[in-house]
Amino acid sequence: MSKKISDLFEEAVQEVREQILQAAGQTELPEDDDSNGNKEKGKKSKGGDIVPIEDQLPNKLYIIPLSGRPIFPGIFTPIMLHSEEDKKVLEKAYDENGFIGMCLLKNDVESPVASDLYAVGTVARIVKKINLPDGGINAFVSTVKRFKIRKVLNAEKEICVAVDYLEETNDTSFEVKALNRALLSEMKEISENNPLFNEEMRTNMINIDHPGKIADFVASILDIDKNEQQKVLEQLDVQKRLEQVMVYIKKEQEILKVQKKVQSDLNEKVEKSQREYFLREELKKIQSELGIASDGKSSDYQKFKEKIQSFKFEGEIKEAVYSELEKFNLMDPQYPDYMVSRNYLELVCALPWLDDTDKVEYNLENAKKILDNDHYGLDDVKKRILEFLSVRKLRKDNKGSIIILVGPPGVGKTSVGKSIAASMNKPFYRFSVGGEHDQSSIKGHRRTYVGAMPGKIIEGLKITKSKSPVFMIDEVDKMNASAQGDPSSALLEVLDPEQNVTFRDTYLDLPFDVSNVLFILTANSLDTIPSPLLDRAEIIQLSGYIDQEKMEIAKKYLVPKNCEKNGLKKNQVKFTNSALSLIATEYAREAGVRNFEKCIDKINRKLIYETMTGSGNDGNISDKFTVDVPEVRKYLGKPVFDESQIKVASVPGTAIGLAWTSMGGDTLLIESISFASEKAGGLQLTGQMGDVMKESAQIAMNWVKQYAVNNKIKEPEWFEKNIIHLHIPEGATPKDGPSAGITMATTLISLLTGKTIKKNLAMTGELSLTGQVLPIGGLREKTVAAKRNGIKTIIIPYANERDLEEIPEHVKKGITFKPVKNVLEVIELAF
């Protein structure tokens, strides 16, 4: 039976001891075979005298490349060999003379050659070699001396070199002895504080009598970089070698100090945590014995349990909530998930699970009064809201609905939503989704994330503490899809009456009925709202205000509100009708009233400043002020809009069109000129038109060309020799849409005939290639813009005549509408 590995190791150690005895003059053991057939070799001289092992070293060595660390002289160590090349090299070296060379690789490579090795290495005697079951060889070697490669005999695979053996220098000076003692002293301190240094290492270190070998031994056991160890191996001056090793020892000591401090701090924290745990357990026991209230966690558990029982949950909700509650009860407060579970249960207990819709009552007369007090005008909007409330009251239907309020900025969409909530006597919650690009803002985050929260819908129910509040979701036309999801798609489940009975927030992960919530959405435009979202909602349009409406709003709401904001009494500042009209026409001509309010605020501030600084006032103003046209001009400065900016088609080749934008209606002055061209004629378009508008311009050009030729206004050759340039001013503003078709055609007819269109005339309508006038959208907003710009006559498509009923009478007052079916009617009315 083969020997055990441990027995072979002991035999190898015994042989090294015998070699040491040989160096001391003892007899060398004779050649013998072991059980593996490996010969143990030693040499005698012919006269029987002992030959020192240094004299036996061969000048030619086979090399084993080392990838880990260099091996220093005076070390007995095993080396594991698995590659075929290394095994062959070992066998050759063993059979030839029993010595092997070991050199460190400069860089780890798969198939090393001689140029990959450092030039300085260590020669070792092969003491034992053991064949391993996996095919590898475990060789025990005893390193002897440094060498330097003099010549490469075989550079690849079985690397063979000629070597020169290196002798140490400067190993007997006083400095060396002093360094040797200091090194042993420092290593003693390190070995006492580092459990990795065992007793055998300490003994070996003390018994080594040569300073160079002590430096080698210490360098081999310190945790330093292999390249630094190679530098120590290459250093032949013992004093310098000791100095190098001392530097590494100092670094090791610094690391040990930091390690000791970290370990001490960690132990202190662990001890403190254990101490607190035992104290808490003792406190629990004492409280239990005395029969008094338990810790905060138990009181939280009881509070959650009582609240959850009052909800009388059933099915999935009951199972999930009670499971979470029991998990919370078993959880240690120091556990990281403790607060996660606690926050979840707090949310569950804070939500209005019980139906409270029967408690809400509202009176239609009172609702009408609230709407009238809060808003001037908007009669059709108020009417639709009261119709909606009437149906709910008759049916006693508490199911929620979805309303979308669409209109330009500043017309009162948000305040209308608040008024609806007040008229229904319900709590109001508003949040904006403008710029949102993450669906988690609607449906919440998963509880596994740090800092996870429920979505806005569940958060709103928690805040209002009602199952049927009024929710206002602002700016739904400004949501964006991204890698985090599409918020508009997440809203579909919330707003669908068939799905929101079991709305499931990602954080809550329980079905919650939000079908009783009244959702009011606001937007400036319907173009960017997904069609499925529009299908679920009732759309209410809010058009802009005309000047008379702005004046009334200022008198009833803006002036009193702004006086209070600036510290004045309600009726302390009075604006004349002329002043308010001037502000509306020359300083705040937008669809809403925000700029109007800013102008009033600016006037009030300047009034207060002049009064406070002019009379040395101590902080109280009792005077009453009247603001007329001179004061408006004085405090607001030059007009933002003047009469010259009102668009007028005063020359041939111009016409006024009406446009709709998300900011409300607007008027467009379309201009055209013609000039001769040496090349072919054609149509040039400028003014940042979109693709649809460019197509409309081409259709208008082709129809006008046919009309001009048929009516002998121009010859066909004229169009081939002239270029017509069509431009819409304010070139920095993008424009698009088909509704300027008849305006462009009128502009071109005006250019070709040299005639000017009638004064105070505007038009809107899409033109077909056969001259038909097709319907357009946004007639209400366009009419408000025309009224603001002093237009008296508006040409509209015949199909839009039905839309006139939706325009309030005070807006239509003073404007004549001319419905047309064909562009020929437009030409007849325009000139």
Short mmCIF file of C-alpha atoms in Angstrom, two decimals, residues 385-798:
data_model
loop_
_atom_site.label_atom_id
_atom_site.label_comp_id
_atom_site.label_asym_id
_atom_site.label_seq_id
_atom_site.Cartn_x
_atom_site.Cartn_y
_atom_site.Cartn_z
CA ILE A 385 -71.76 71.41 -14.66
CA LEU A 386 -75.21 72.03 -13.13
CA GLU A 387 -76.77 69.59 -15.64
CA PHE A 388 -74.20 67.01 -14.60
CA LEU A 389 -74.98 67.58 -10.88
CA SER A 390 -78.74 67.44 -11.52
CA VAL A 391 -78.52 63.99 -13.11
CA ARG A 392 -76.38 62.69 -10.22
CA LYS A 393 -78.88 64.04 -7.68
CA LEU A 394 -81.90 62.58 -9.50
CA ARG A 395 -80.35 59.13 -9.88
CA LYS A 396 -78.76 59.30 -6.44
CA ASP A 397 -75.77 58.00 -8.27
CA ASN A 398 -72.52 58.41 -6.39
CA LYS A 399 -70.34 56.87 -9.06
CA GLY A 400 -67.50 59.14 -10.12
CA SER A 401 -67.17 60.70 -13.55
CA ILE A 402 -64.40 62.14 -15.67
CA ILE A 403 -64.48 65.72 -16.97
CA ILE A 404 -61.78 67.36 -19.10
CA LEU A 405 -61.62 71.16 -18.99
CA VAL A 406 -59.81 72.41 -22.11
CA GLY A 407 -58.77 76.00 -22.70
CA PRO A 408 -55.87 78.46 -22.91
CA PRO A 409 -53.84 79.39 -19.80
CA GLY A 410 -55.41 81.79 -17.32
CA VAL A 411 -59.09 81.22 -18.15
CA GLY A 412 -59.89 79.59 -14.79
CA LYS A 413 -59.74 75.83 -15.35
CA THR A 414 -58.22 75.07 -11.93
CA SER A 415 -60.54 77.44 -10.07
CA VAL A 416 -63.56 75.87 -11.83
CA GLY A 417 -62.48 72.49 -10.46
CA LYS A 418 -62.30 73.90 -6.93
CA SER A 419 -65.76 75.42 -7.35
CA ILE A 420 -67.19 72.07 -8.48
CA ALA A 421 -65.82 70.43 -5.32
CA ALA A 422 -67.25 73.23 -3.15
CA SER A 423 -70.66 73.04 -4.87
CA MET A 424 -70.79 69.27 -4.25
CA ASN A 425 -69.60 69.67 -0.65
CA LYS A 426 -66.73 67.25 -1.23
CA PRO A 427 -63.02 67.36 -0.33
CA PHE A 428 -60.73 68.58 -3.14
CA TYR A 429 -57.28 67.22 -4.06
CA ARG A 430 -55.17 68.58 -6.88
CA PHE A 431 -51.92 67.37 -8.44
CA SER A 432 -50.15 68.13 -11.70
CA VAL A 433 -48.74 65.61 -14.16
CA GLY A 434 -47.12 68.20 -16.43
CA GLY A 435 -43.67 66.93 -17.42
CA GLU A 436 -44.21 63.54 -15.73
CA HIS A 437 -42.42 60.67 -17.47
CA ASP A 438 -42.68 57.93 -14.82
CA GLN A 439 -45.82 55.85 -14.36
CA SER A 440 -44.82 55.29 -10.71
CA SER A 441 -46.09 58.80 -9.94
CA ILE A 442 -49.60 57.51 -10.75
CA LYS A 443 -49.40 53.88 -9.61
CA GLY A 444 -46.63 53.96 -6.98
CA HIS A 445 -43.39 51.98 -6.52
CA ARG A 446 -42.82 48.41 -5.44
CA ARG A 447 -42.22 48.07 -1.72
CA THR A 448 -38.87 46.36 -2.35
CA TYR A 449 -37.32 49.72 -3.33
CA VAL A 450 -35.77 52.00 -0.73
CA GLY A 451 -38.00 55.04 -0.18
CA ALA A 452 -40.95 53.47 -2.04
CA MET A 453 -44.23 55.43 -1.90
CA PRO A 454 -47.80 54.95 -3.12
CA GLY A 455 -48.95 56.76 -6.26
CA LYS A 456 -50.78 60.10 -6.34
CA ILE A 457 -54.23 58.47 -6.47
CA ILE A 458 -53.83 56.47 -3.24
CA GLU A 459 -51.93 59.39 -1.63
CA GLY A 460 -54.87 61.70 -2.44
CA LEU A 461 -57.39 59.30 -0.89
CA LYS A 462 -55.22 59.10 2.23
CA ILE A 463 -55.07 62.91 2.53
CA THR A 464 -58.77 63.61 1.82
CA LYS A 465 -59.91 60.70 4.04
CA SER A 466 -62.90 60.24 1.73
CA LYS A 467 -63.83 57.56 -0.74
CA SER A 468 -65.59 60.05 -3.05
CA PRO A 469 -63.51 63.23 -3.25
CA VAL A 470 -62.97 65.50 -6.26
CA PHE A 471 -59.57 64.92 -7.85
CA MET A 472 -58.11 67.51 -10.21
CA ILE A 473 -55.29 66.26 -12.47
CA ASP A 474 -53.65 69.30 -14.07
CA GLU A 475 -51.77 69.51 -17.39
CA VAL A 476 -52.66 66.04 -18.72
CA ASP A 477 -51.61 67.17 -22.21
CA LYS A 478 -47.98 67.59 -21.10
CA MET A 479 -47.12 64.03 -19.99
CA ASN A 480 -44.24 62.22 -21.69
CA ALA A 481 -43.46 58.55 -22.19
CA SER A 482 -39.96 57.35 -21.20
CA ALA A 483 -37.99 54.26 -20.19
CA GLN A 484 -39.81 54.42 -16.83
CA GLY A 485 -43.19 53.96 -18.52
CA ASP A 486 -46.04 56.10 -19.86
CA PRO A 487 -48.09 57.99 -17.21
CA SER A 488 -50.96 58.54 -19.66
CA SER A 489 -51.32 54.77 -20.06
CA ALA A 490 -51.26 54.35 -16.28
CA LEU A 491 -54.15 56.84 -16.05
CA LEU A 492 -56.31 54.65 -18.31
CA GLU A 493 -56.98 52.12 -15.53
CA VAL A 494 -57.68 54.92 -13.03
CA LEU A 495 -60.20 56.66 -15.30
CA ASP A 496 -61.97 53.62 -16.77
CA PRO A 497 -65.31 53.07 -14.92
CA GLU A 498 -65.12 49.35 -15.71
CA GLN A 499 -61.60 48.93 -14.25
CA ASN A 500 -61.29 51.43 -11.42
CA VAL A 501 -63.62 49.45 -9.17
CA THR A 502 -60.56 47.30 -8.43
CA PHE A 503 -57.75 49.78 -9.00
CA ARG A 504 -54.47 48.22 -7.84
CA ASP A 505 -51.67 50.58 -6.76
CA THR A 506 -48.21 48.98 -7.12
CA TYR A 507 -47.19 49.93 -3.56
CA LEU A 508 -50.47 48.98 -1.87
CA ASP A 509 -50.91 45.88 -4.07
CA LEU A 510 -54.54 45.52 -2.98
CA PRO A 511 -57.72 46.21 -5.02
CA PHE A 512 -59.20 49.59 -4.04
CA ASP A 513 -62.49 51.03 -5.35
CA VAL A 514 -61.92 54.51 -6.81
CA SER A 515 -65.10 54.49 -8.90
CA ASN A 516 -66.73 57.08 -6.59
CA VAL A 517 -64.04 59.68 -7.24
CA LEU A 518 -64.96 62.60 -9.52
CA PHE A 519 -61.92 63.19 -11.75
CA ILE A 520 -61.48 66.64 -13.34
CA LEU A 521 -58.65 66.84 -15.87
CA THR A 522 -57.29 70.10 -17.30
CA ALA A 523 -55.42 70.68 -20.57
CA ASN A 524 -54.50 73.49 -22.93
CA SER A 525 -54.92 71.27 -25.99
CA LEU A 526 -56.51 67.94 -26.86
CA ASP A 527 -53.97 67.13 -29.58
CA THR A 528 -51.42 65.39 -27.33
CA ILE A 529 -53.94 63.52 -25.15
CA PRO A 530 -54.27 59.82 -26.16
CA SER A 531 -57.58 58.92 -27.79
CA PRO A 532 -58.43 56.14 -25.26
CA LEU A 533 -58.16 58.77 -22.50
CA LEU A 534 -60.46 61.18 -24.34
CA ASP A 535 -63.01 58.39 -24.89
CA ARG A 536 -63.41 57.99 -21.13
CA ALA A 537 -64.10 61.68 -20.43
CA GLU A 538 -66.65 64.43 -21.02
CA ILE A 539 -64.95 67.40 -22.67
CA ILE A 540 -65.85 70.97 -21.61
CA GLN A 541 -64.24 73.78 -23.61
CA LEU A 542 -63.30 77.06 -21.92
CA SER A 543 -62.61 79.80 -24.49
CA GLY A 544 -60.67 82.98 -23.81
CA TYR A 545 -62.20 86.21 -22.48
CA ILE A 546 -63.01 89.32 -24.50
CA ASP A 547 -62.16 92.80 -23.19
CA GLN A 548 -65.59 93.43 -21.61
CA GLU A 549 -65.37 90.14 -19.70
CA LYS A 550 -61.87 90.96 -18.47
CA MET A 551 -63.07 94.32 -17.17
CA GLU A 552 -65.93 92.72 -15.22
CA ILE A 553 -63.59 90.02 -13.83
CA ALA A 554 -61.15 92.73 -12.74
CA LYS A 555 -63.88 94.73 -10.95
CA LYS A 556 -65.42 91.75 -9.14
CA TYR A 557 -62.41 89.55 -8.40
CA LEU A 558 -58.95 90.78 -9.39
CA VAL A 559 -58.91 94.28 -7.88
CA PRO A 560 -60.32 93.31 -4.42
CA LYS A 561 -58.10 90.21 -4.30
CA ASN A 562 -54.97 92.20 -5.20
CA CYS A 563 -55.71 94.97 -2.71
CA GLU A 564 -55.88 92.38 0.06
CA LYS A 565 -52.66 90.76 -1.20
CA ASN A 566 -50.79 94.08 -1.02
CA GLY A 567 -52.09 95.07 2.43
CA LEU A 568 -54.79 97.50 1.27
CA LYS A 569 -58.47 97.53 2.16
CA LYS A 570 -60.92 96.03 -0.28
CA ASN A 571 -62.28 99.28 -1.77
CA GLN A 572 -59.22 101.45 -1.17
CA VAL A 573 -58.17 101.43 -4.84
CA LYS A 574 -60.73 102.10 -7.58
CA PHE A 575 -60.04 101.53 -11.27
CA THR A 576 -62.14 103.44 -13.81
CA ASN A 577 -63.66 101.65 -16.80
CA SER A 578 -61.32 103.58 -19.11
CA ALA A 579 -58.29 102.41 -17.12
CA LEU A 580 -59.39 98.76 -17.18
CA SER A 581 -60.20 98.97 -20.91
CA LEU A 582 -56.75 100.44 -21.61
CA ILE A 583 -55.05 97.61 -19.67
CA ALA A 584 -57.07 95.01 -21.61
CA THR A 585 -56.35 96.47 -25.05
CA GLU A 586 -52.76 97.69 -24.73
CA TYR A 587 -51.13 95.66 -21.93
CA ALA A 588 -52.92 92.31 -21.53
CA ARG A 589 -54.36 91.07 -24.78
CA GLU A 590 -53.97 87.32 -24.08
CA ALA A 591 -56.87 84.85 -23.78
CA GLY A 592 -56.70 84.58 -19.97
CA VAL A 593 -56.42 87.16 -17.20
CA ARG A 594 -53.03 86.37 -15.64
CA ASN A 595 -51.21 89.26 -17.30
CA PHE A 596 -54.18 91.49 -16.49
CA GLU A 597 -53.78 90.59 -12.82
CA LYS A 598 -50.03 91.26 -12.99
CA CYS A 599 -50.71 94.75 -14.35
CA ILE A 600 -53.11 95.53 -11.48
CA ASP A 601 -50.57 94.17 -9.00
CA LYS A 602 -47.82 96.37 -10.49
CA ILE A 603 -50.00 99.51 -10.25
CA ASN A 604 -50.92 98.78 -6.61
CA ARG A 605 -47.28 98.21 -5.64
CA LYS A 606 -46.18 101.49 -7.20
CA LEU A 607 -49.05 103.36 -5.52
CA ILE A 608 -48.02 101.98 -2.13
CA TYR A 609 -44.33 102.75 -2.73
CA GLU A 610 -45.01 106.38 -3.72
CA THR A 611 -47.31 106.93 -0.74
CA MET A 612 -44.94 105.33 1.78
CA THR A 613 -41.82 107.21 0.57
CA GLY A 614 -43.43 110.57 -0.28
CA SER A 615 -45.03 111.36 3.07
CA GLY A 616 -42.68 109.61 5.51
CA ASN A 617 -45.55 107.30 6.40
CA ASP A 618 -45.03 105.02 9.41
CA GLY A 619 -46.65 101.98 7.83
CA ASN A 620 -50.38 102.82 7.61
CA ILE A 621 -52.14 104.04 4.45
CA SER A 622 -55.69 105.35 4.83
CA ASP A 623 -55.99 107.33 1.59
CA LYS A 624 -58.26 106.17 -1.22
CA PHE A 625 -56.89 106.00 -4.74
CA THR A 626 -58.54 106.29 -8.14
CA VAL A 627 -56.63 104.85 -11.09
CA ASP A 628 -57.47 106.36 -14.50
CA VAL A 629 -55.78 106.34 -17.93
CA PRO A 630 -52.88 108.71 -16.95
CA GLU A 631 -52.00 106.58 -13.92
CA VAL A 632 -52.05 103.41 -16.02
CA ARG A 633 -49.65 104.92 -18.56
CA LYS A 634 -47.46 106.32 -15.77
CA TYR A 635 -47.12 103.07 -13.83
CA LEU A 636 -47.15 100.52 -16.65
CA GLY A 637 -44.99 102.46 -19.11
CA LYS A 638 -45.13 101.98 -22.86
CA PRO A 639 -47.96 99.78 -24.18
CA VAL A 640 -47.11 96.17 -24.94
CA PHE A 641 -49.64 96.24 -27.80
CA ASP A 642 -50.58 99.35 -29.76
CA GLU A 643 -53.03 100.04 -32.53
CA SER A 644 -50.31 99.64 -35.13
CA GLN A 645 -49.98 95.97 -34.10
CA ILE A 646 -53.61 95.24 -34.90
CA LYS A 647 -53.37 93.38 -38.17
CA VAL A 648 -54.82 95.26 -41.17
CA ALA A 649 -54.86 94.09 -44.80
CA SER A 650 -54.28 97.57 -46.25
CA VAL A 651 -52.45 96.69 -49.51
CA PRO A 652 -53.09 94.26 -52.37
CA GLY A 653 -51.69 90.81 -51.77
CA THR A 654 -52.69 90.65 -48.09
CA ALA A 655 -55.57 89.05 -46.16
CA ILE A 656 -56.41 88.32 -42.51
CA GLY A 657 -56.97 84.75 -41.35
CA LEU A 658 -57.95 83.28 -37.99
CA ALA A 659 -55.91 80.60 -36.22
CA TRP A 660 -56.28 78.42 -33.14
CA THR A 661 -53.39 77.70 -30.73
CA SER A 662 -53.06 76.12 -27.29
CA MET A 663 -52.81 79.69 -25.94
CA GLY A 664 -56.21 80.55 -27.47
CA GLY A 665 -57.29 82.11 -30.79
CA ASP A 666 -55.14 84.47 -32.87
CA THR A 667 -55.23 86.48 -36.09
CA LEU A 668 -52.80 85.90 -38.96
CA LEU A 669 -51.86 88.44 -41.63
CA ILE A 670 -50.87 86.58 -44.79
CA GLU A 671 -48.73 88.52 -47.28
CA SER A 672 -47.73 87.84 -50.90
CA ILE A 673 -45.66 89.48 -53.66
CA SER A 674 -44.64 88.49 -57.19
CA PHE A 675 -41.46 89.12 -59.14
CA ALA A 676 -40.05 88.15 -62.50
CA SER A 677 -37.71 85.18 -62.75
CA GLU A 678 -35.18 84.35 -65.45
CA LYS A 679 -35.82 80.68 -64.84
CA ALA A 680 -39.13 78.89 -64.30
CA GLY A 681 -41.79 80.46 -62.10
CA GLY A 682 -43.18 78.91 -58.95
CA LEU A 683 -44.28 79.39 -55.34
CA GLN A 684 -42.01 80.31 -52.42
CA LEU A 685 -43.23 79.81 -48.83
CA THR A 686 -41.76 81.36 -45.66
CA GLY A 687 -42.90 81.85 -42.07
CA GLN A 688 -42.08 78.41 -40.59
CA MET A 689 -45.12 76.62 -42.00
CA GLY A 690 -45.81 72.99 -41.17
CA ASP A 691 -46.35 70.29 -43.78
CA VAL A 692 -50.17 70.55 -43.71
CA MET A 693 -50.05 74.34 -44.17
CA LYS A 694 -47.59 73.98 -47.06
CA GLU A 695 -49.99 71.59 -48.78
CA SER A 696 -52.83 74.07 -48.26
CA ALA A 697 -50.70 76.82 -49.83
CA GLN A 698 -50.00 74.62 -52.89
CA ILE A 699 -53.70 73.79 -53.26
CA ALA A 700 -54.57 77.51 -53.04
CA MET A 701 -51.90 78.38 -55.63
CA ASN A 702 -53.10 75.77 -58.12
CA TRP A 703 -56.75 76.77 -57.74
CA VAL A 704 -55.96 80.49 -58.10
CA LYS A 705 -53.79 79.78 -61.17
CA GLN A 706 -56.70 77.98 -62.85
CA TYR A 707 -59.16 80.73 -61.80
CA ALA A 708 -56.88 83.52 -63.09
CA VAL A 709 -56.38 81.86 -66.47
CA ASN A 710 -60.09 81.02 -66.91
CA ASN A 711 -61.14 84.58 -66.02
CA LYS A 712 -58.33 86.12 -68.13
CA ILE A 713 -56.78 87.83 -65.10
CA LYS A 714 -53.35 86.51 -66.11
CA GLU A 715 -51.99 84.55 -69.04
CA PRO A 716 -50.52 81.06 -68.42
CA GLU A 717 -47.10 82.37 -69.52
CA TRP A 718 -47.14 84.89 -66.68
CA PHE A 719 -47.01 82.10 -64.08
CA GLU A 720 -44.09 80.53 -65.92
CA LYS A 721 -42.07 83.75 -65.81
CA ASN A 722 -42.93 84.99 -62.30
CA ILE A 723 -42.36 83.71 -58.78
CA ILE A 724 -45.03 84.28 -56.14
CA HIS A 725 -43.71 84.59 -52.58
CA LEU A 726 -46.23 83.82 -49.79
CA HIS A 727 -45.26 84.76 -46.22
CA ILE A 728 -46.88 84.61 -42.77
CA PRO A 729 -45.20 87.11 -40.38
CA GLU A 730 -43.75 86.20 -36.98
CA GLY A 731 -41.43 83.76 -38.73
CA ALA A 732 -40.00 82.45 -35.44
CA THR A 733 -43.40 80.97 -34.48
CA PRO A 734 -44.21 77.52 -35.98
CA LYS A 735 -47.58 77.36 -37.76
CA ASP A 736 -49.57 74.46 -39.14
CA GLY A 737 -53.07 73.31 -40.03
CA PRO A 738 -55.39 73.50 -43.07
CA SER A 739 -57.74 76.28 -41.90
CA ALA A 740 -55.83 79.07 -43.69
CA GLY A 741 -56.66 77.63 -47.15
CA ILE A 742 -59.28 80.22 -48.20
CA THR A 743 -57.20 83.06 -46.68
CA MET A 744 -54.20 82.09 -48.84
CA ALA A 745 -56.41 81.88 -51.93
CA THR A 746 -57.87 85.33 -51.18
CA THR A 747 -54.36 86.76 -50.68
CA LEU A 748 -53.26 85.44 -54.09
CA ILE A 749 -56.41 86.76 -55.85
CA SER A 750 -55.78 90.15 -54.22
CA LEU A 751 -52.19 90.08 -55.52
CA LEU A 752 -53.14 89.12 -59.09
CA THR A 753 -56.04 91.58 -59.37
CA GLY A 754 -54.32 94.40 -57.46
CA LYS A 755 -57.43 94.83 -55.28
CA THR A 756 -57.50 95.28 -51.48
CA ILE A 757 -59.95 93.26 -49.37
CA LYS A 758 -62.62 94.94 -47.27
CA LYS A 759 -61.66 96.48 -43.92
CA ASN A 760 -62.23 94.63 -40.64
CA LEU A 761 -62.74 91.36 -42.52
CA ALA A 762 -61.24 88.01 -41.47
CA MET A 763 -61.81 84.47 -42.66
CA THR A 764 -61.14 80.84 -41.79
CA GLY A 765 -61.76 77.63 -43.72
CA GLU A 766 -60.01 74.76 -45.45
CA LEU A 767 -59.88 74.85 -49.25
CA SER A 768 -60.22 71.77 -51.45
CA LEU A 769 -58.70 71.47 -54.93
CA THR A 770 -62.15 71.88 -56.50
CA GLY A 771 -62.82 75.11 -54.58
CA GLN A 772 -65.00 73.67 -51.80
CA VAL A 773 -64.75 75.32 -48.36
CA LEU A 774 -64.39 72.60 -45.72
CA PRO A 775 -65.13 72.86 -41.93
CA ILE A 776 -62.54 73.79 -39.32
CA GLY A 777 -62.20 73.59 -35.51
CA GLY A 778 -61.75 76.13 -32.72
CA LEU A 779 -64.34 78.61 -34.11
CA ARG A 780 -65.16 79.88 -30.64
CA GLU A 781 -61.52 80.78 -29.80
CA LYS A 782 -61.04 82.31 -33.24
CA THR A 783 -64.12 84.49 -32.75
CA VAL A 784 -62.80 85.74 -29.40
CA ALA A 785 -59.47 86.62 -31.08
CA ALA A 786 -61.31 88.42 -33.90
CA LYS A 787 -63.38 90.40 -31.37
CA ARG A 788 -60.19 91.37 -29.56
CA ASN A 789 -58.69 92.68 -32.83
CA GLY A 790 -61.70 94.74 -33.95
CA ILE A 791 -62.92 92.40 -36.72
CA LYS A 792 -66.49 93.13 -37.83
CA THR A 793 -67.07 90.40 -40.46
CA ILE A 794 -65.93 86.77 -40.38
CA ILE A 795 -66.23 84.38 -43.32
CA ILE A 796 -66.68 80.80 -42.06
CA PRO A 797 -67.39 77.40 -43.69
CA TYR A 798 -71.08 76.65 -44.07
#
